[in-house]
Amino acid sequence: MKSRAPLCQALEELIYKDAPRLAQEQGLIVRHRCFSASTLLLLLVFGWLKHPLAGPSQLARFAHSVGVRVSKQAIFERLTKNTAHWLLSVLQQAVHTLLLTSSLSVGLLARFPAVLLEDTTCIELPSALAWLWKGSGGNASPSAVKLGVRWDLRSGRLDGPALHQGRDHDSRTSTHTLPCGQGSVWVADAAYYSLKQLRQMDQQGVVFVIRPRGNLAVSTPEGQRLDLASHLSALTDTVIDLSVRLGSIRSLWLNARIIALPVSDEVAQKRREHLLDKANKQGHVPSSHALALARWTLIVTNAPVERLSAEEALLLFRARWQVELLFKLWKSHGHVDEWSSQLPDHILCEFYAKLIAMLVEHWVLLESCWDDPHRNWMLCADLFRDQLSLLVLGIRGYIPLSQALACIREALLGSASIPARSTRPSTSHQLLDGVYWGLT
């Protein structure tokens, strides 16, 4: 893995060193009359960043921005299986690039070296690509790619996207095997719930905040098996905080806390319907215990109460939604799950190039507005795309790249900040103040 580098160096190395080297190794660029590897990367990545649904014609019109004049046919002919393989290798190279970033030094997040949000999203591909990217099977999704990420909410560092078969379980992604670091907080949903891994994290000094699965086995600190649903029903606290032992095998018990927050009858009913529907599709019946626990939002953590109160643990879990917003940005703004062609090789090229674009965009936003704890990530992305021509000019050397990035930072600074609200503060304001207002 590379050492940490400033953004200018990371961009120049990726475009002018790594991309040509990988192209040469794969025999991609054999003629330089129209395209060098760097020019092709600039055209595809920044062309689709500027116009996410562009076809060859619009990319040809954008080509003058990166210093070439080509026909749409020339671009069409470049969108091959070899180009797709090269773009994937460039993406994998970019994923392993670490940037110099500054961590937030105030608020709840500042208590920990890192606050790591982990999740995946699945992108369905045409069935013609099932030979390369296998989905969950059947007619619904014969071909799909699972994108795994781990995002440090304190420093902004993004591990991923790591690409895996759509059929793979979330816990099998390569980002899931990365070390968290002692003292860090790891936040994840129930798909990652594994007592074996939670024990390992506890032994390594990692704080976990995770939603458990419905088949939760719980004992009291004294070792007595606990009917959790019945026990919670007998309590009247708004936020319930229980010290428990997790697991059914005494020798493998894990000391932890269960934090429970009651939900409305409407929400509980929707959860039960979801459990019944999911169980019906999988050919089994959900347990009465799981259906009863649908009345609560449950969070499991190993953090002692003096280090993390129940309300603070709920607030950190609420912050997990930020990674969902990241995926929403990639899909609704970057259109990584849409393409302008029906040809499989063209689709792969577009998909990989857009993922590189999302990663470059993330780097620029880290440089430009991460030190504003109340930044609106989607609005920042919109503002950045308005300034995209500045970045291209800087990368091509018409103006110093550092100057281009400074201009982008100035355009974004303070223009995309979430205002304070007297009621229902945003997640960023809650994290800064440490005052919990609820999960929704």
Short mmCIF file of C-alpha atoms in Angstrom, two decimals:
data_model
loop_
_atom_site.label_atom_id
_atom_site.label_comp_id
_atom_site.label_asym_id
_atom_site.label_seq_id
_atom_site.Cartn_x
_atom_site.Cartn_y
_atom_site.Cartn_z
CA MET A 1 0.00 0.00 0.00
CA LYS A 2 1.24 3.47 -0.85
CA SER A 3 2.38 5.99 1.69
CA ARG A 4 0.13 8.95 2.34
CA ALA A 5 0.35 11.63 -0.32
CA PRO A 6 -1.10 15.08 -1.00
CA LEU A 7 -3.92 15.26 -3.53
CA CYS A 8 -1.85 16.86 -6.33
CA GLN A 9 0.68 14.06 -6.17
CA ALA A 10 -2.01 11.36 -6.00
CA LEU A 11 -3.83 12.67 -9.08
CA GLU A 12 -0.69 13.14 -11.17
CA GLU A 13 0.68 9.72 -10.27
CA LEU A 14 -2.59 7.97 -11.06
CA ILE A 15 -3.10 9.70 -14.42
CA TYR A 16 0.44 10.12 -15.73
CA LYS A 17 2.33 7.21 -14.13
CA ASP A 18 0.01 4.41 -13.04
CA ALA A 19 -2.43 4.54 -15.96
CA PRO A 20 0.27 4.45 -18.70
CA ARG A 21 2.22 1.76 -16.86
CA LEU A 22 -0.84 -0.46 -16.54
CA ALA A 23 -1.78 0.18 -20.17
CA GLN A 24 1.70 -0.83 -21.31
CA GLU A 25 1.67 -3.96 -19.16
CA GLN A 26 -1.67 -4.98 -20.68
CA GLY A 27 -0.78 -3.94 -24.24
CA LEU A 28 -3.69 -1.52 -24.40
CA ILE A 29 -2.21 1.53 -26.13
CA VAL A 30 -0.37 0.57 -29.31
CA ARG A 31 -0.76 3.87 -31.18
CA HIS A 32 -0.50 7.39 -29.79
CA ARG A 33 -1.93 9.26 -32.77
CA CYS A 34 -5.27 9.94 -31.06
CA PHE A 35 -5.03 8.61 -27.55
CA SER A 36 -2.40 8.14 -24.93
CA ALA A 37 -3.41 6.14 -21.88
CA SER A 38 -3.54 9.34 -19.80
CA THR A 39 -5.74 11.12 -22.35
CA LEU A 40 -8.10 8.16 -22.61
CA LEU A 41 -8.42 8.03 -18.81
CA LEU A 42 -9.09 11.77 -18.63
CA LEU A 43 -11.70 11.55 -21.37
CA LEU A 44 -13.64 8.64 -19.91
CA VAL A 45 -13.41 9.51 -16.21
CA PHE A 46 -14.01 13.25 -16.44
CA GLY A 47 -16.35 12.94 -19.42
CA TRP A 48 -18.70 10.70 -17.47
CA LEU A 49 -18.17 12.75 -14.30
CA LYS A 50 -19.34 15.85 -16.16
CA HIS A 51 -22.07 14.07 -18.17
CA PRO A 52 -22.96 10.82 -16.35
CA LEU A 53 -25.29 9.58 -19.10
CA ALA A 54 -23.11 10.59 -22.07
CA GLY A 55 -22.78 8.36 -25.09
CA PRO A 56 -19.87 8.38 -27.58
CA SER A 57 -21.22 11.51 -29.30
CA GLN A 58 -21.23 13.60 -26.14
CA LEU A 59 -17.88 12.19 -25.07
CA ALA A 60 -16.49 13.22 -28.46
CA ARG A 61 -17.71 16.78 -27.84
CA PHE A 62 -16.10 16.71 -24.38
CA ALA A 63 -12.80 15.42 -25.82
CA HIS A 64 -11.54 18.93 -26.67
CA SER A 65 -11.53 19.64 -22.91
CA VAL A 66 -8.77 17.07 -22.49
CA GLY A 67 -6.86 18.23 -25.57
CA VAL A 68 -7.92 15.84 -28.33
CA ARG A 69 -10.31 15.95 -31.26
CA VAL A 70 -11.80 12.56 -32.05
CA SER A 71 -14.92 11.19 -33.64
CA LYS A 72 -17.60 9.31 -31.80
CA GLN A 73 -16.59 6.24 -33.81
CA ALA A 74 -13.04 6.44 -32.45
CA ILE A 75 -14.40 6.50 -28.90
CA PHE A 76 -16.86 3.71 -29.70
CA GLU A 77 -14.00 1.52 -30.91
CA ARG A 78 -11.99 2.14 -27.72
CA LEU A 79 -14.71 0.78 -25.42
CA THR A 80 -13.46 -2.79 -25.55
CA LYS A 81 -12.97 -5.67 -23.16
CA ASN A 82 -9.26 -4.77 -22.94
CA THR A 83 -10.10 -1.17 -22.04
CA ALA A 84 -12.51 -2.38 -19.38
CA HIS A 85 -9.84 -4.62 -17.87
CA TRP A 86 -7.39 -1.70 -17.85
CA LEU A 87 -9.93 0.63 -16.21
CA LEU A 88 -10.55 -1.97 -13.51
CA SER A 89 -6.81 -2.17 -12.79
CA VAL A 90 -6.63 1.65 -12.62
CA LEU A 91 -9.55 1.63 -10.18
CA GLN A 92 -7.82 -0.98 -8.02
CA GLN A 93 -4.67 1.14 -8.05
CA ALA A 94 -6.63 4.23 -7.04
CA VAL A 95 -8.36 2.41 -4.20
CA HIS A 96 -4.96 1.74 -2.61
CA THR A 97 -3.99 5.42 -2.70
CA LEU A 98 -3.93 7.08 0.71
CA LEU A 99 -4.34 10.84 0.98
CA LEU A 100 -3.10 13.23 3.60
CA THR A 101 -6.23 14.30 5.47
CA SER A 102 -7.03 16.22 8.63
CA SER A 103 -9.28 14.65 11.25
CA LEU A 104 -12.06 16.45 13.07
CA SER A 105 -10.83 17.59 16.47
CA VAL A 106 -14.11 18.48 18.17
CA GLY A 107 -17.31 16.71 19.13
CA LEU A 108 -18.11 13.06 19.78
CA LEU A 109 -16.01 11.79 16.86
CA ALA A 110 -12.86 13.39 18.28
CA ARG A 111 -12.85 10.94 21.20
CA PHE A 112 -11.72 8.11 18.96
CA PRO A 113 -8.80 7.63 16.54
CA ALA A 114 -11.32 6.63 13.85
CA VAL A 115 -15.07 6.05 13.50
CA LEU A 116 -15.41 3.45 10.74
CA LEU A 117 -18.69 2.99 8.90
CA GLU A 118 -18.82 -0.25 6.93
CA ASP A 119 -21.42 -1.30 4.37
CA THR A 120 -21.98 -2.62 0.86
CA THR A 121 -24.25 -1.84 -2.05
CA CYS A 122 -25.10 -4.04 -5.00
CA ILE A 123 -25.17 -2.94 -8.65
CA GLU A 124 -27.12 -5.12 -11.05
CA LEU A 125 -25.56 -5.66 -14.47
CA PRO A 126 -26.98 -7.11 -17.70
CA SER A 127 -27.27 -10.89 -17.70
CA ALA A 128 -24.69 -11.03 -20.52
CA LEU A 129 -22.03 -10.20 -17.90
CA ALA A 130 -22.91 -13.09 -15.58
CA TRP A 131 -19.77 -14.91 -16.77
CA LEU A 132 -17.69 -12.18 -15.10
CA TRP A 133 -19.84 -10.85 -12.23
CA LYS A 134 -22.23 -13.40 -10.75
CA GLY A 135 -25.40 -12.20 -9.07
CA SER A 136 -27.59 -13.96 -6.56
CA GLY A 137 -28.93 -16.26 -9.26
CA GLY A 138 -32.25 -16.70 -10.98
CA ASN A 139 -33.88 -14.26 -13.36
CA ALA A 140 -33.93 -11.39 -10.86
CA SER A 141 -30.21 -10.63 -10.82
CA PRO A 142 -28.07 -13.13 -12.75
CA SER A 143 -25.23 -10.58 -12.87
CA ALA A 144 -24.30 -8.10 -10.15
CA VAL A 145 -21.32 -6.43 -8.50
CA LYS A 146 -21.11 -5.85 -4.76
CA LEU A 147 -19.23 -2.71 -3.72
CA GLY A 148 -17.74 -2.83 -0.24
CA VAL A 149 -16.55 0.30 1.53
CA ARG A 150 -15.25 1.34 4.91
CA TRP A 151 -15.46 5.09 5.56
CA ASP A 152 -13.77 6.85 8.46
CA LEU A 153 -16.25 9.51 9.53
CA ARG A 154 -13.54 11.39 11.42
CA SER A 155 -10.82 11.74 8.76
CA GLY A 156 -12.92 11.08 5.65
CA ARG A 157 -10.59 8.32 4.47
CA LEU A 158 -12.38 5.84 2.22
CA ASP A 159 -11.30 2.22 1.88
CA GLY A 160 -12.89 0.87 -1.29
CA PRO A 161 -14.90 0.49 -3.30
CA ALA A 162 -13.82 -3.14 -3.33
CA LEU A 163 -15.55 -5.09 -6.11
CA HIS A 164 -16.89 -8.57 -5.43
CA GLN A 165 -19.36 -11.01 -6.92
CA GLY A 166 -22.92 -9.90 -6.26
CA ARG A 167 -23.69 -13.26 -4.65
CA ASP A 168 -20.93 -12.86 -2.03
CA HIS A 169 -21.95 -12.17 1.56
CA ASP A 170 -21.16 -8.70 2.90
CA SER A 171 -18.68 -10.12 5.40
CA ARG A 172 -16.57 -11.62 2.57
CA THR A 173 -15.54 -8.27 1.06
CA SER A 174 -11.86 -7.34 1.24
CA THR A 175 -12.63 -4.11 3.12
CA HIS A 176 -14.10 -6.23 5.91
CA THR A 177 -10.73 -7.89 6.54
CA LEU A 178 -8.87 -4.59 7.03
CA PRO A 179 -7.67 -3.90 10.59
CA CYS A 180 -9.61 -1.23 12.46
CA GLY A 181 -6.90 -0.02 14.83
CA GLN A 182 -6.93 -0.05 18.59
CA GLY A 183 -9.38 2.42 20.11
CA SER A 184 -11.33 2.88 16.89
CA VAL A 185 -15.10 2.56 16.64
CA TRP A 186 -16.56 0.19 14.05
CA VAL A 187 -20.20 0.76 13.08
CA ALA A 188 -22.15 -1.72 10.97
CA ASP A 189 -25.59 -3.19 10.33
CA ALA A 190 -26.87 -6.67 11.14
CA ALA A 191 -25.41 -8.25 7.98
CA TYR A 192 -21.98 -8.08 9.65
CA TYR A 193 -23.08 -9.46 13.01
CA SER A 194 -20.78 -12.32 13.96
CA LEU A 195 -19.91 -13.17 17.55
CA LYS A 196 -16.60 -14.65 16.43
CA GLN A 197 -15.52 -11.41 14.83
CA LEU A 198 -16.91 -9.27 17.64
CA ARG A 199 -14.80 -11.27 20.11
CA GLN A 200 -11.71 -10.63 17.97
CA MET A 201 -12.47 -6.90 17.84
CA ASP A 202 -12.96 -6.81 21.60
CA GLN A 203 -9.59 -8.52 22.13
CA GLN A 204 -7.94 -5.99 19.77
CA GLY A 205 -9.35 -3.00 21.68
CA VAL A 206 -11.83 -2.01 18.95
CA VAL A 207 -15.20 -0.60 19.99
CA PHE A 208 -18.09 -2.05 17.98
CA VAL A 209 -21.54 -0.53 17.58
CA ILE A 210 -23.72 -2.89 15.58
CA ARG A 211 -27.31 -3.97 15.11
CA PRO A 212 -27.70 -7.66 16.08
CA ARG A 213 -29.59 -10.36 14.24
CA GLY A 214 -32.97 -11.63 15.37
CA ASN A 215 -31.63 -14.95 16.71
CA LEU A 216 -29.87 -13.16 19.56
CA ALA A 217 -28.79 -15.37 22.48
CA VAL A 218 -28.43 -13.31 25.66
CA SER A 219 -27.60 -14.03 29.29
CA THR A 220 -27.45 -11.82 32.36
CA PRO A 221 -24.01 -10.90 33.79
CA GLU A 222 -24.62 -13.66 36.36
CA GLY A 223 -25.05 -16.23 33.60
CA GLN A 224 -28.83 -16.69 33.60
CA ARG A 225 -30.43 -17.06 30.14
CA LEU A 226 -32.53 -14.00 29.37
CA ASP A 227 -35.76 -13.82 27.37
CA LEU A 228 -34.86 -10.46 25.89
CA ALA A 229 -38.25 -9.57 24.39
CA SER A 230 -40.12 -10.29 27.62
CA HIS A 231 -37.51 -8.50 29.71
CA LEU A 232 -37.64 -5.38 27.55
CA SER A 233 -41.45 -5.35 27.65
CA ALA A 234 -41.33 -5.13 31.43
CA LEU A 235 -39.16 -1.99 31.37
CA THR A 236 -40.48 1.54 30.91
CA ASP A 237 -37.32 3.55 30.22
CA THR A 238 -37.23 5.54 26.99
CA VAL A 239 -33.74 4.24 26.27
CA ILE A 240 -32.90 0.87 27.83
CA ASP A 241 -29.27 -0.01 28.56
CA LEU A 242 -28.54 -3.60 29.63
CA SER A 243 -25.25 -5.24 30.59
CA VAL A 244 -25.36 -8.76 29.15
CA ARG A 245 -23.35 -11.70 27.94
CA LEU A 246 -23.77 -12.58 24.27
CA GLY A 247 -23.76 -16.13 22.93
CA SER A 248 -25.17 -19.51 23.86
CA ILE A 249 -21.88 -21.25 24.78
CA ARG A 250 -20.67 -20.35 28.25
CA SER A 251 -16.97 -20.63 27.39
CA LEU A 252 -17.44 -18.22 24.46
CA TRP A 253 -19.59 -15.59 26.16
CA LEU A 254 -18.88 -11.97 25.21
CA ASN A 255 -19.52 -9.20 27.72
CA ALA A 256 -21.41 -6.37 26.06
CA ARG A 257 -24.26 -3.92 26.35
CA ILE A 258 -27.60 -4.04 24.58
CA ILE A 259 -29.18 -0.65 24.01
CA ALA A 260 -32.87 -0.76 23.14
CA LEU A 261 -35.09 2.00 21.84
CA PRO A 262 -38.83 1.29 21.45
CA VAL A 263 -40.40 2.07 18.08
CA SER A 264 -43.94 2.95 17.10
CA ASP A 265 -46.53 0.25 16.43
CA GLU A 266 -46.49 1.21 12.74
CA VAL A 267 -42.73 0.72 12.45
CA ALA A 268 -42.88 -2.55 14.40
CA GLN A 269 -45.59 -3.88 12.08
CA LYS A 270 -43.57 -2.98 8.98
CA ARG A 271 -40.56 -4.80 10.43
CA ARG A 272 -42.63 -7.92 11.12
CA GLU A 273 -44.01 -7.84 7.58
CA HIS A 274 -40.45 -7.57 6.26
CA LEU A 275 -39.34 -10.54 8.39
CA LEU A 276 -42.29 -12.63 7.23
CA ASP A 277 -41.73 -11.73 3.57
CA LYS A 278 -38.01 -12.49 3.75
CA ALA A 279 -38.62 -15.79 5.55
CA ASN A 280 -41.26 -16.78 3.00
CA LYS A 281 -38.81 -16.20 0.14
CA GLN A 282 -36.18 -18.30 1.92
CA GLY A 283 -38.63 -21.11 2.72
CA HIS A 284 -38.81 -20.91 6.51
CA VAL A 285 -40.81 -19.28 9.30
CA PRO A 286 -39.37 -16.46 11.46
CA SER A 287 -39.11 -17.21 15.15
CA SER A 288 -41.61 -15.71 17.58
CA HIS A 289 -38.60 -14.22 19.39
CA ALA A 290 -37.46 -12.30 16.29
CA LEU A 291 -41.00 -11.05 15.65
CA ALA A 292 -41.33 -9.88 19.26
CA LEU A 293 -38.00 -8.01 19.11
CA ALA A 294 -39.30 -6.00 16.14
CA ARG A 295 -40.77 -3.63 18.74
CA TRP A 296 -37.30 -2.25 19.49
CA THR A 297 -34.31 -0.85 17.73
CA LEU A 298 -31.44 -2.84 19.23
CA ILE A 299 -27.78 -1.85 19.29
CA VAL A 300 -24.94 -3.97 20.66
CA THR A 301 -21.68 -2.42 21.87
CA ASN A 302 -18.70 -3.44 23.98
CA ALA A 303 -17.93 0.13 25.06
CA PRO A 304 -18.19 0.72 28.82
CA VAL A 305 -20.87 3.23 29.79
CA GLU A 306 -18.28 5.70 31.10
CA ARG A 307 -16.73 5.82 27.63
CA LEU A 308 -19.93 5.81 25.57
CA SER A 309 -23.38 6.51 26.96
CA ALA A 310 -26.44 4.80 25.52
CA GLU A 311 -27.51 7.99 23.75
CA GLU A 312 -24.03 8.45 22.28
CA ALA A 313 -23.98 4.86 21.01
CA LEU A 314 -27.35 5.43 19.33
CA LEU A 315 -26.00 8.63 17.83
CA LEU A 316 -22.99 6.82 16.36
CA PHE A 317 -25.29 4.19 14.89
CA ARG A 318 -27.48 6.95 13.48
CA ALA A 319 -24.35 8.29 11.74
CA ARG A 320 -24.15 5.00 9.83
CA TRP A 321 -26.71 6.52 7.48
CA GLN A 322 -23.92 8.69 6.07
CA VAL A 323 -22.50 5.74 4.16
CA GLU A 324 -25.96 5.15 2.67
CA LEU A 325 -25.89 8.78 1.51
CA LEU A 326 -22.50 8.10 -0.07
CA PHE A 327 -24.01 5.24 -2.09
CA LYS A 328 -26.96 7.47 -2.98
CA LEU A 329 -24.52 10.09 -4.28
CA TRP A 330 -22.77 7.51 -6.45
CA LYS A 331 -26.07 6.30 -7.89
CA SER A 332 -28.21 9.43 -8.17
CA HIS A 333 -25.41 11.86 -9.10
CA GLY A 334 -22.74 9.58 -10.52
CA HIS A 335 -25.23 7.17 -12.16
CA VAL A 336 -22.85 4.26 -11.57
CA ASP A 337 -25.82 1.90 -11.99
CA GLU A 338 -26.88 3.30 -15.38
CA TRP A 339 -25.24 3.24 -18.80
CA SER A 340 -25.80 4.65 -22.25
CA SER A 341 -25.11 1.45 -24.19
CA GLN A 342 -26.49 -2.08 -24.41
CA LEU A 343 -23.11 -3.59 -25.35
CA PRO A 344 -21.52 -5.53 -22.45
CA ASP A 345 -17.96 -4.27 -23.04
CA HIS A 346 -19.16 -0.67 -23.27
CA ILE A 347 -21.12 -1.09 -20.03
CA LEU A 348 -18.06 -2.43 -18.19
CA CYS A 349 -15.94 0.50 -19.40
CA GLU A 350 -18.57 2.99 -18.30
CA PHE A 351 -19.10 1.29 -14.94
CA TYR A 352 -15.41 1.17 -14.01
CA ALA A 353 -14.71 4.71 -15.28
CA LYS A 354 -17.60 6.09 -13.22
CA LEU A 355 -16.29 4.37 -10.10
CA ILE A 356 -12.89 5.99 -10.69
CA ALA A 357 -14.71 9.31 -11.13
CA MET A 358 -16.52 8.85 -7.80
CA LEU A 359 -13.22 8.13 -6.10
CA VAL A 360 -11.53 11.21 -7.60
CA GLU A 361 -14.55 13.29 -6.61
CA HIS A 362 -14.25 11.97 -3.05
CA TRP A 363 -10.58 12.96 -2.94
CA VAL A 364 -11.33 16.50 -4.12
CA LEU A 365 -14.17 16.93 -1.63
CA LEU A 366 -11.89 15.76 1.19
CA GLU A 367 -9.38 18.40 0.18
CA SER A 368 -11.99 21.12 -0.29
CA CYS A 369 -14.58 20.87 2.46
CA TRP A 370 -13.93 18.04 4.93
CA ASP A 371 -12.82 20.50 7.63
CA ASP A 372 -16.39 21.85 7.68
CA PRO A 373 -18.16 19.37 10.02
CA HIS A 374 -21.55 20.42 8.65
CA ARG A 375 -20.83 20.00 4.94
CA ASN A 376 -23.65 18.76 2.72
CA TRP A 377 -21.86 16.04 0.75
CA MET A 378 -24.33 16.01 -2.15
CA LEU A 379 -24.37 19.78 -2.55
CA CYS A 380 -20.56 19.79 -2.38
CA ALA A 381 -20.50 17.26 -5.23
CA ASP A 382 -22.81 19.48 -7.30
CA LEU A 383 -20.62 22.52 -6.72
CA PHE A 384 -17.49 20.57 -7.56
CA ARG A 385 -18.87 19.49 -10.93
CA ASP A 386 -19.53 23.14 -11.74
CA GLN A 387 -15.77 23.66 -11.26
CA LEU A 388 -14.66 20.48 -13.04
CA SER A 389 -13.07 22.37 -15.96
CA LEU A 390 -10.68 24.01 -13.47
CA LEU A 391 -9.49 20.61 -12.29
CA VAL A 392 -8.99 19.40 -15.88
CA LEU A 393 -6.97 22.52 -16.72
CA GLY A 394 -4.83 21.93 -13.64
CA ILE A 395 -4.23 18.28 -14.44
CA ARG A 396 -3.28 19.16 -18.03
CA GLY A 397 -0.79 21.76 -16.77
CA TYR A 398 -2.42 24.92 -18.16
CA ILE A 399 -2.56 26.27 -14.61
CA PRO A 400 -0.80 24.90 -11.52
CA LEU A 401 -2.84 21.99 -10.16
CA SER A 402 -2.48 23.34 -6.63
CA GLN A 403 -3.99 26.63 -7.81
CA ALA A 404 -6.90 24.85 -9.47
CA LEU A 405 -7.62 22.92 -6.28
CA ALA A 406 -7.38 26.13 -4.24
CA CYS A 407 -9.99 27.75 -6.52
CA ILE A 408 -12.28 24.73 -6.14
CA ARG A 409 -11.86 24.86 -2.38
CA GLU A 410 -12.75 28.55 -2.36
CA ALA A 411 -15.88 27.86 -4.43
CA LEU A 412 -17.03 25.14 -2.04
CA LEU A 413 -15.96 26.66 1.27
CA GLY A 414 -19.00 27.71 3.24
CA SER A 415 -21.34 27.29 0.26
CA ALA A 416 -22.61 23.83 1.15
CA SER A 417 -22.88 23.89 4.92
CA ILE A 418 -25.97 22.48 6.65
CA PRO A 419 -27.55 25.28 8.74
CA ALA A 420 -28.29 24.78 12.43
CA ARG A 421 -31.90 23.94 13.31
CA SER A 422 -33.60 24.56 16.65
CA THR A 423 -35.52 21.26 16.36
CA ARG A 424 -34.36 17.94 14.91
CA PRO A 425 -30.72 18.96 14.36
CA SER A 426 -28.77 17.31 11.56
CA THR A 427 -26.50 14.37 12.28
CA SER A 428 -23.42 16.60 12.02
CA HIS A 429 -24.75 19.01 14.66
CA GLN A 430 -25.71 16.12 16.94
CA LEU A 431 -22.23 14.61 16.61
CA LEU A 432 -20.65 17.97 17.36
CA ASP A 433 -22.85 18.69 20.38
CA GLY A 434 -23.10 15.08 21.57
CA VAL A 435 -26.87 15.50 22.10
CA TYR A 436 -29.03 12.65 20.82
CA TRP A 437 -32.35 13.53 19.15
CA GLY A 438 -33.37 10.15 17.74
CA LEU A 439 -32.62 7.68 14.97
CA THR A 440 -34.99 9.22 12.41
#
